[in-house]
Short mmCIF file of C-alpha atoms and ligand atoms in Angstrom, two decimals:
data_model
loop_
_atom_site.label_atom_id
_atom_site.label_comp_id
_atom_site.label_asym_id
_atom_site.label_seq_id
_atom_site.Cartn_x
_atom_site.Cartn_y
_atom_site.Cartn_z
CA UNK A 1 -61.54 127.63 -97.89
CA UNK A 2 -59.89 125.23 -100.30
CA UNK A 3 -62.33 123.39 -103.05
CA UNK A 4 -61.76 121.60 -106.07
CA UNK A 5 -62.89 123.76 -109.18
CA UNK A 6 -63.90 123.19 -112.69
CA UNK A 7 -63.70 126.54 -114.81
CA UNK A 8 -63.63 124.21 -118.07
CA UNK A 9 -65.07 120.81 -118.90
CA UNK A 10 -63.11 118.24 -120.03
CA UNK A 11 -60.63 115.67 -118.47
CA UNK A 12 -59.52 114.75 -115.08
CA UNK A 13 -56.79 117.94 -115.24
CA UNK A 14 -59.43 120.20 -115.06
CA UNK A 15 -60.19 119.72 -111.38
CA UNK A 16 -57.93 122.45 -110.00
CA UNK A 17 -57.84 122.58 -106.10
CA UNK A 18 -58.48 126.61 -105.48
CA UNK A 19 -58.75 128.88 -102.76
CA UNK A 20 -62.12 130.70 -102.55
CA UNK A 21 -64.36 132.48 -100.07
CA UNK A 22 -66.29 130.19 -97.17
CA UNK A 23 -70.40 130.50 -98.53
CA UNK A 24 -72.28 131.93 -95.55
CA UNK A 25 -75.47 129.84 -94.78
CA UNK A 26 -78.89 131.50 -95.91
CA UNK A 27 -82.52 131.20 -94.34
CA UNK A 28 -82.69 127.46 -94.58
CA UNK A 29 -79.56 126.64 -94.96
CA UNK A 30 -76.75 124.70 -93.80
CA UNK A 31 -72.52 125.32 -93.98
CA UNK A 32 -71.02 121.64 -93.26
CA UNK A 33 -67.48 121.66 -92.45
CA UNK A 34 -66.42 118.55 -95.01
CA UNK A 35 -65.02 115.69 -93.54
CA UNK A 36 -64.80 113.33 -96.31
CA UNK A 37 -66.50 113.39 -100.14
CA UNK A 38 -67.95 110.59 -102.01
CA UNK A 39 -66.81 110.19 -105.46
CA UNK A 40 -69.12 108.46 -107.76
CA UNK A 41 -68.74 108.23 -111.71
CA UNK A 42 -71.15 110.79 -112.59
CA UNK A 43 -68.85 112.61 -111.13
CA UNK A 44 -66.65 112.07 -114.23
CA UNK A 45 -69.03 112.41 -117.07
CA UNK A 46 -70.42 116.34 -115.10
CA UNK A 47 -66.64 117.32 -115.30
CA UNK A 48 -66.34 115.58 -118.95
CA UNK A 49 -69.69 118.13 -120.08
CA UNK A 50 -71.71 115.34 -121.68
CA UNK A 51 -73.79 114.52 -118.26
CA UNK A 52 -77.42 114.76 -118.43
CA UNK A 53 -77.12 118.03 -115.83
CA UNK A 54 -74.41 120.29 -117.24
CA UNK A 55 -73.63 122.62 -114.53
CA UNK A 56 -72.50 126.39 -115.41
CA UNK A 57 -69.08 126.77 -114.59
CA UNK A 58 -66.75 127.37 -112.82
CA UNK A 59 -68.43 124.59 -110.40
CA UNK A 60 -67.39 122.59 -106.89
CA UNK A 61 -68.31 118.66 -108.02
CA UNK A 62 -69.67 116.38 -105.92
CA UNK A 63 -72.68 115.24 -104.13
CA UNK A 64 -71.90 113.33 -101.25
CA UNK A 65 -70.33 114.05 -98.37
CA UNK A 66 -70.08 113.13 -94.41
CA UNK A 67 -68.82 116.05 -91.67
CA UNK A 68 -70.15 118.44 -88.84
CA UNK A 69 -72.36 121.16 -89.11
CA UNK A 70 -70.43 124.95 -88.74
CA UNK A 71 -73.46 127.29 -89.14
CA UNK A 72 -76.97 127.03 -89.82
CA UNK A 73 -79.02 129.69 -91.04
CA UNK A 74 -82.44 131.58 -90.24
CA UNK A 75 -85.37 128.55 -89.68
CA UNK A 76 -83.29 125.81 -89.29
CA UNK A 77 -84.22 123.71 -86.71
CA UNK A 78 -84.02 120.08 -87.83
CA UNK A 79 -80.12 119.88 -87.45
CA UNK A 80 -77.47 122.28 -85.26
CA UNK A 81 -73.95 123.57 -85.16
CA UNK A 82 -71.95 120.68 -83.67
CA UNK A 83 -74.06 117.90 -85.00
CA UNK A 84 -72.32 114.74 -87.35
CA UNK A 85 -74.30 114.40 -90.63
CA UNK A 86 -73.60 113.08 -94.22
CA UNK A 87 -74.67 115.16 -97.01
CA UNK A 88 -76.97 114.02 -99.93
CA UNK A 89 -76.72 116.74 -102.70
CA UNK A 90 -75.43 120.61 -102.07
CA UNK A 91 -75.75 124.11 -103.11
CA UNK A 92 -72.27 124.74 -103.59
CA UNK A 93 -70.74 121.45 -104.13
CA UNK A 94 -68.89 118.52 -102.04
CA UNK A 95 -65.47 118.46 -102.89
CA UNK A 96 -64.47 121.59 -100.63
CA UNK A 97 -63.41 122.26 -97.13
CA UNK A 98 -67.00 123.62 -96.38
CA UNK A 99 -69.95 122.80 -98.12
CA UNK A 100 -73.57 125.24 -98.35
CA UNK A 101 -76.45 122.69 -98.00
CA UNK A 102 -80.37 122.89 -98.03
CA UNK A 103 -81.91 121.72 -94.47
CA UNK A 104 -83.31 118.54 -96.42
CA UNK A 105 -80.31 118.37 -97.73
CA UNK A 106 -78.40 117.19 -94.28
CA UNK A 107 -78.90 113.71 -92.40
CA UNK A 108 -77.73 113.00 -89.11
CA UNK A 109 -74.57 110.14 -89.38
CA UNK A 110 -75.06 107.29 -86.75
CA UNK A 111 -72.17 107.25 -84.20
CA UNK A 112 -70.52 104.38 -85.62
CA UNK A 113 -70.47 105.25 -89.21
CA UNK A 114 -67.32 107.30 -89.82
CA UNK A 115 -67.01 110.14 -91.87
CA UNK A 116 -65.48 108.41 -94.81
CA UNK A 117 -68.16 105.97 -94.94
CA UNK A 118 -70.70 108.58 -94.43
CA UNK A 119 -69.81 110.24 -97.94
CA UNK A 120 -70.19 106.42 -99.36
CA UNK A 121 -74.15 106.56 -98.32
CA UNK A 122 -76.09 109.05 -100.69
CA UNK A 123 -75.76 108.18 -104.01
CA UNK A 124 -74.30 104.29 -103.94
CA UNK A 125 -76.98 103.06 -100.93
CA UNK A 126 -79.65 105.39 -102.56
CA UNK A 127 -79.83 103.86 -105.37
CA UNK A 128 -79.74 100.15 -104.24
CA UNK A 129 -82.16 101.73 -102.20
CA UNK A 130 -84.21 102.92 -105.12
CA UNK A 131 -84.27 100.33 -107.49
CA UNK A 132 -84.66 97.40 -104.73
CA UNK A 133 -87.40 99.25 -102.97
CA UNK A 134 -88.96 101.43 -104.73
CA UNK A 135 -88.54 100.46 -108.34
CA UNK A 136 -88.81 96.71 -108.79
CA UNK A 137 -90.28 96.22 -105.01
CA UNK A 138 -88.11 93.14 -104.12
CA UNK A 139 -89.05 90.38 -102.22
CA UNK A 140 -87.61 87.57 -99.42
CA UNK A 141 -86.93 84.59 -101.19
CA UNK A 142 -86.27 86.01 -104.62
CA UNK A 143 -83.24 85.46 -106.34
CA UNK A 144 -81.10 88.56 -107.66
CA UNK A 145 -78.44 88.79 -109.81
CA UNK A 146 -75.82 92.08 -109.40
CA UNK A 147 -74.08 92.90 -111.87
CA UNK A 148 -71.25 94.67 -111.09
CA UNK A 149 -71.48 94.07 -107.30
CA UNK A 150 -67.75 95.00 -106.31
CA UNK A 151 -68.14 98.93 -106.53
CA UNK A 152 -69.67 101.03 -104.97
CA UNK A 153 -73.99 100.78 -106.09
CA UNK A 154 -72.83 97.02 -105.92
CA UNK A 155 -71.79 97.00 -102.69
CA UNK A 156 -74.85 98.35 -101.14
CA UNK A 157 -76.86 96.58 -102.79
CA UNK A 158 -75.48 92.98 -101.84
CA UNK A 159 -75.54 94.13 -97.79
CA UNK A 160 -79.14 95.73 -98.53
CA UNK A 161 -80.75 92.57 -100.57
CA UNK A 162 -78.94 90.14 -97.71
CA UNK A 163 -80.69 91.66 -95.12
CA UNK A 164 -83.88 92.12 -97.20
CA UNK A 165 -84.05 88.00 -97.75
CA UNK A 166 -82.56 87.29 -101.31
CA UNK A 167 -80.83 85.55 -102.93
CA UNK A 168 -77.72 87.27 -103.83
CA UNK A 169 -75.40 86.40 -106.87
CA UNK A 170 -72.99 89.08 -107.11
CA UNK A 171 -70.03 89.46 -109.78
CA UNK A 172 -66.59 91.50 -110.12
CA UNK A 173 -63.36 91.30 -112.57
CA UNK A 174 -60.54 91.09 -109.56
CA UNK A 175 -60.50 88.09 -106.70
CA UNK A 176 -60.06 91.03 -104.43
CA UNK A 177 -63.53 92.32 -105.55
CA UNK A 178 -65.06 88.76 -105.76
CA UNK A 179 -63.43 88.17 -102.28
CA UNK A 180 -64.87 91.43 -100.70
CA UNK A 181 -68.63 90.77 -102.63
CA UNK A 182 -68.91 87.37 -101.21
CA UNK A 183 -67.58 88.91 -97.67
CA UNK A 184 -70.59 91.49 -97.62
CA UNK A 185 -72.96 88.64 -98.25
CA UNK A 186 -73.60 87.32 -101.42
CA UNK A 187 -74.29 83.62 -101.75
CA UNK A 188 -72.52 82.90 -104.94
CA UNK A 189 -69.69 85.21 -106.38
CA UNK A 190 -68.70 85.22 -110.58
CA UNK A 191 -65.93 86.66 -112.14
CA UNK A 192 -67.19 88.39 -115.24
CA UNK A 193 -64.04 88.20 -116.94
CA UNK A 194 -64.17 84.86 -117.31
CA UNK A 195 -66.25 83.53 -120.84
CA UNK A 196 -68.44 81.37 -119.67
CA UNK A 197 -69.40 83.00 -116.28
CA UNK A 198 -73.23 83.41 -117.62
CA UNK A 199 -74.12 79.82 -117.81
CA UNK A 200 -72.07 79.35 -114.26
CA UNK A 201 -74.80 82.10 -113.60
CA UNK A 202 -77.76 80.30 -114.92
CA UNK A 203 -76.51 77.77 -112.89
CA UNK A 204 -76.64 78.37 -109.76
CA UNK A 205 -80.03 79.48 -110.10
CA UNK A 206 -81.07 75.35 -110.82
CA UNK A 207 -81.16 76.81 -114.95
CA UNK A 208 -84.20 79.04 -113.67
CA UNK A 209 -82.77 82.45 -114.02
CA UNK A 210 -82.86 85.56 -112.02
CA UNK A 211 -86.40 87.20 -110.29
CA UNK A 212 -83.89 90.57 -110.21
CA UNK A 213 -80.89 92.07 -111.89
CA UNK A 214 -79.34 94.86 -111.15
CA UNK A 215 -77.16 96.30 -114.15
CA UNK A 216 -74.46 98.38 -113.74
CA UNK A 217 -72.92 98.20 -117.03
CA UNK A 218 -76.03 97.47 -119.75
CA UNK A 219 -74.48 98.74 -122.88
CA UNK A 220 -72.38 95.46 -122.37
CA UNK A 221 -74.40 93.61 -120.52
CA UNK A 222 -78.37 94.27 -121.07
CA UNK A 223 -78.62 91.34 -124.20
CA UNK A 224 -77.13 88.85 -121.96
CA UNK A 225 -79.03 89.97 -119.01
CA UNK A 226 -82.71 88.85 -120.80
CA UNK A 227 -81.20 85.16 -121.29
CA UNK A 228 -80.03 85.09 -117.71
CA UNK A 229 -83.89 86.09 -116.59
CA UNK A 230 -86.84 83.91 -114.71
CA UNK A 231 -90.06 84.25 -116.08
CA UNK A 232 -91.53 87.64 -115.01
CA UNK A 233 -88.46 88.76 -113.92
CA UNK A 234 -87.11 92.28 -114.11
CA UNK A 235 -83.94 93.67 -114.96
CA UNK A 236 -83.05 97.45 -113.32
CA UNK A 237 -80.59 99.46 -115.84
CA UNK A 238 -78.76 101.76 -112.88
CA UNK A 239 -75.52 102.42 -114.95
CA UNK A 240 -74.76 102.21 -118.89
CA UNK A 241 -72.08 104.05 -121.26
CA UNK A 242 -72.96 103.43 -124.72
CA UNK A 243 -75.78 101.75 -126.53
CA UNK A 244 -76.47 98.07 -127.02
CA UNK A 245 -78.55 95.97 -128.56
CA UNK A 246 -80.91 93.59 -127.29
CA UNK A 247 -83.31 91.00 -128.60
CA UNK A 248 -87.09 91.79 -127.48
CA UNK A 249 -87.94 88.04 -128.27
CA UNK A 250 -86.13 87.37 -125.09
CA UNK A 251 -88.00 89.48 -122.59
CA UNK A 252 -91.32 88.75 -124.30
CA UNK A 253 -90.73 84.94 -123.89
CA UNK A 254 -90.31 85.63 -120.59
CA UNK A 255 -92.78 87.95 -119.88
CA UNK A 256 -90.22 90.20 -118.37
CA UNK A 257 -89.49 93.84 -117.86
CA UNK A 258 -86.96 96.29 -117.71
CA UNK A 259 -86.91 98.92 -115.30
CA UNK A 260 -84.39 102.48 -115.29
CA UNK A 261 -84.37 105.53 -113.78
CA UNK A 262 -81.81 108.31 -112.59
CA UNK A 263 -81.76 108.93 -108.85
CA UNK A 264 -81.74 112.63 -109.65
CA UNK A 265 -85.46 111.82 -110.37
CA UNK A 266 -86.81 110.41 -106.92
CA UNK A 267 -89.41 112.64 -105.72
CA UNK A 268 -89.14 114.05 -102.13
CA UNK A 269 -91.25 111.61 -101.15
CA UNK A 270 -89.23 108.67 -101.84
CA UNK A 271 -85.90 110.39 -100.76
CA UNK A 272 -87.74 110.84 -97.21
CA UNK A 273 -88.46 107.26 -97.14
CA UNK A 274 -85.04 106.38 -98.50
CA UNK A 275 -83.42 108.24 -95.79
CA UNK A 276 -85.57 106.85 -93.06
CA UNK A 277 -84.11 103.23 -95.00
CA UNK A 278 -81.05 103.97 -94.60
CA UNK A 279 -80.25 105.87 -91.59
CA UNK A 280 -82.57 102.86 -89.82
CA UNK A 281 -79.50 100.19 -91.91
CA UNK A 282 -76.47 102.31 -90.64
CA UNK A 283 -77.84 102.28 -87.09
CA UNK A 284 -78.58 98.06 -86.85
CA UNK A 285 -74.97 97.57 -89.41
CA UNK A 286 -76.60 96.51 -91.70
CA UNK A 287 -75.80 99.04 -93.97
CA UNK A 288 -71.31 98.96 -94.05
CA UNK A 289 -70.08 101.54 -96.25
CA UNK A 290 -66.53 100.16 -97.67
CA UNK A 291 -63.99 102.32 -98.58
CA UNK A 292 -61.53 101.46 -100.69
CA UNK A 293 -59.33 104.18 -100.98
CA UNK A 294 -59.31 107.50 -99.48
CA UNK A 295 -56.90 110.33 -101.26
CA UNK A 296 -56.40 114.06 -100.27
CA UNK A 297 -59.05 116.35 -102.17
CA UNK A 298 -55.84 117.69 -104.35
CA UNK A 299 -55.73 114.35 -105.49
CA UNK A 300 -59.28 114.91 -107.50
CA UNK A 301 -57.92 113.85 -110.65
CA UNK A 302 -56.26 110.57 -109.45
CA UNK A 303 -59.71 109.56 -108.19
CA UNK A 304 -61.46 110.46 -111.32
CA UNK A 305 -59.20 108.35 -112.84
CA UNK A 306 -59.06 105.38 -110.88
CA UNK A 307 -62.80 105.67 -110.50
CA UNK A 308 -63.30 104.65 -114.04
CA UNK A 309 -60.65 101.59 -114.24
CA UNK A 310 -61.20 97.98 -113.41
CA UNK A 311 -61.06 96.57 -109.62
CA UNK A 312 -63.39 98.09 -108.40
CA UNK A 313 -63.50 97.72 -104.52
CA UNK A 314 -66.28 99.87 -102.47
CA UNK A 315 -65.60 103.63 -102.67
CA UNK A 316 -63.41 106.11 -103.08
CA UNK A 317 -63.22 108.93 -100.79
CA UNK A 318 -61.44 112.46 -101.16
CA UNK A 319 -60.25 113.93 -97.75
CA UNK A 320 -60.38 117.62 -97.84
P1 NAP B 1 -68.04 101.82 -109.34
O1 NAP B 1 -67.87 101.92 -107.87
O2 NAP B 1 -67.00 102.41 -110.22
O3 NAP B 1 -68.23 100.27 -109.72
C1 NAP B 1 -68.34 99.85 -111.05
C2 NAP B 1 -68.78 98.40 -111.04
O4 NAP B 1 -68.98 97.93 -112.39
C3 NAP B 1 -67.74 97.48 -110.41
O5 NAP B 1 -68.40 96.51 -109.63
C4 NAP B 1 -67.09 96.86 -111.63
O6 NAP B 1 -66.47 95.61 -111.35
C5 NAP B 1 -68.32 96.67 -112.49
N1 NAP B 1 -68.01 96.25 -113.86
C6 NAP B 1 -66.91 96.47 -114.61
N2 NAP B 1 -66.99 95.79 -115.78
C7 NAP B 1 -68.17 95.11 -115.75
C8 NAP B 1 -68.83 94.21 -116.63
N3 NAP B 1 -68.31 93.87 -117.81
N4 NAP B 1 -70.02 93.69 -116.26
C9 NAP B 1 -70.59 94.01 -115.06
N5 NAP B 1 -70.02 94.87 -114.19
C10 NAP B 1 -68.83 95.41 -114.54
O7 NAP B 1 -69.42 102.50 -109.79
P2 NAP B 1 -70.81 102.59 -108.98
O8 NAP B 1 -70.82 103.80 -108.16
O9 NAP B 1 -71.06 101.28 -108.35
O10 NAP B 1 -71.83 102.81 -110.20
C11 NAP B 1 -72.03 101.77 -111.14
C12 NAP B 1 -72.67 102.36 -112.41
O11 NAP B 1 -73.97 102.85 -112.09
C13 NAP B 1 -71.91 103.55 -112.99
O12 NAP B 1 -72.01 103.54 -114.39
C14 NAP B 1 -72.66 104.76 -112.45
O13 NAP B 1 -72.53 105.90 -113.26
C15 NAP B 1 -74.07 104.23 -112.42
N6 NAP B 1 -74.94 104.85 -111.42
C16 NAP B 1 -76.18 105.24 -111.80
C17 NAP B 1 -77.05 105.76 -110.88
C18 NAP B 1 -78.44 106.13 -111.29
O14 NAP B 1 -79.05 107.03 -110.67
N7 NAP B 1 -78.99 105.47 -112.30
C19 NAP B 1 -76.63 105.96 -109.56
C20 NAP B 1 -75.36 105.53 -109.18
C21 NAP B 1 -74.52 104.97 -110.13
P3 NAP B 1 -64.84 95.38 -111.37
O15 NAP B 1 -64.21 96.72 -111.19
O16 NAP B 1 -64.64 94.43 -110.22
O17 NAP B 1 -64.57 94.77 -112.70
#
């Protein structure tokens, strides 16, 4: 089969497209023939060698993925050969023709979610999942700020907090992103180019604040994000590249709190229930995956690439 591999870390060149031997499925296991792969920016920072998890090499990247099951192996009897799924995490890696899975590993993809949008689900829609669930426990009626709501974590989040009864206040740097934020239901849209988008911020929430921010960019954000909170309200830090600096006198004011985690660290008990979530928000539409852009998987290096730069706009999807 054809996969992408990485024999080196380092930058998007490394990501050579290879041919290399199908895996078989073990006991437990699945082989999914790859349909379409989810490229997130972790992505980027594995292949770069300075992620958290630093895979020994050579490795296949990627975690999500959407396609039909080839073989299963001995005890598997939750999914069988034939059957659409999307993929959330793999033994062998998503950006390949076939990919080796765990049985918990596979989810069955509602009929009317395609396979390009079924590699948008995993990581993006678990962790809007995640932090609006199961971290900060969001309510109806609450008013939450995403920042950084035109890509892909952004996305989901805007459709999942519509549907959940917020408030949603969304921003993005392009009037395509702004255009596609507001289209997938947030109330009020801000560019956060623009230098004085945090008081139009404040606002439109009546000078109150936000109950809920989502961060996707804290080590330029977080400081600002404590001025633009409501009393008691919480900020969730899902994505951040550097440090920052923040004044504490502004969360204690405000009795607030600020919430992170990695979605590598949801326990199998909350990946069960975010599953359930989100196979439930595929099946009513509530749930859209966008994608943006989809790009042969020889193209792995574009996407890396383009994955990182501004105008942002859903996902991008490799098509092996
Ligand atoms: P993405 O699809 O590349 O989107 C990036 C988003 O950040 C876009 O909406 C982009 O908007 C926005 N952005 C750019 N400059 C910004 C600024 N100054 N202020 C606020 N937002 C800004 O990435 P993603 O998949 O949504 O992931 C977002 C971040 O979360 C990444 O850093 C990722 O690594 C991280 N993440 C963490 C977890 C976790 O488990 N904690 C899980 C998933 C993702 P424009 O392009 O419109 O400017």
């Amino acid at each position: 089969m054809k996969a992408i591999l990485v024999r080196e870390f380092g930058g998007p060149e490394v990501l050579k497209l290879e041919e290399i031997p199908t895996p078989r499925p073990a006991a437990g296991q699945v082989l999914v023939r790859i349909h379409a792969v989810g490229v997130n920016p972790y992505d980027t920072y594995m292949r770069n060698g300075v992620y958290a998890i630093k895979p020994p090499l050579p490795y296949t990247p990627g975690s999500d993925g959407a396609g039909v099951v080839e073989a299963v192996g001995q005890g598997v009897n939750k999914i069988k050969p034939g059957d659409r799924v999307y993929v959330a995490k793999t033994v062998t890696g998503a950006y390949a023709e076939y990919a080796l899975t765990l049985e918990s590993q596979v989810h069955p993809l509602p009929a009317k979610v395609t396979y390009a949008q079924g590699a948008g689900v995993w990581v993006p829609y678990g962790t809007a999942y995640h932090a609006l669930y199961q971290c900060t426990r969001a309510r109806a009626g609450e008013t939450l700020l995403i920042h950084g709501a035109s890509g892909g974590v952004g996305i989901a989040g805007v459709q999942m907090a519509r549907a959940m009864g917020l408030i949603v206040l969304g921003t993005a740097g392009t009037e395509k992103g702004l255009e596609l934020v507001k289209r997938e239901g947030a109330h009020h849209v801000f560019d956060h180019t623009k230098p004085d988008y945090r008081e139009q911020i404040l606002k439109a929430t009546g000078g109150l604040g936000a109950d809920l921010i989502l961060e996707m960019l804290a080590n330029v954000n977080l400081g600002h994000d404590l001025k633009l909170l409501a009393p008691h309200g919480r900020v969730v830090v899902i994505g951040s590249r550097a440090d920052v600096t923040i004044s504490p006198r502004d969360i204690m004011t405000r009795r607030g709190s600020i919430h992170a985690f990695t979605l590598w660290g949801a326990t199998e008990d909350e990946e069960k229930e975010i599953h359930a979530g989100l196979i439930a928000g595929l099946e009513n539409g509530t749930l859209r995956p966008i994608i943006g852009k989809e790009l042969p998987l020889a193209e792995a290096p574009r996407a890396h690439k383009e994955i990182l730069e501004p105008g942002a706009f859903g996902k991008i999807v490799l098509v092996p």
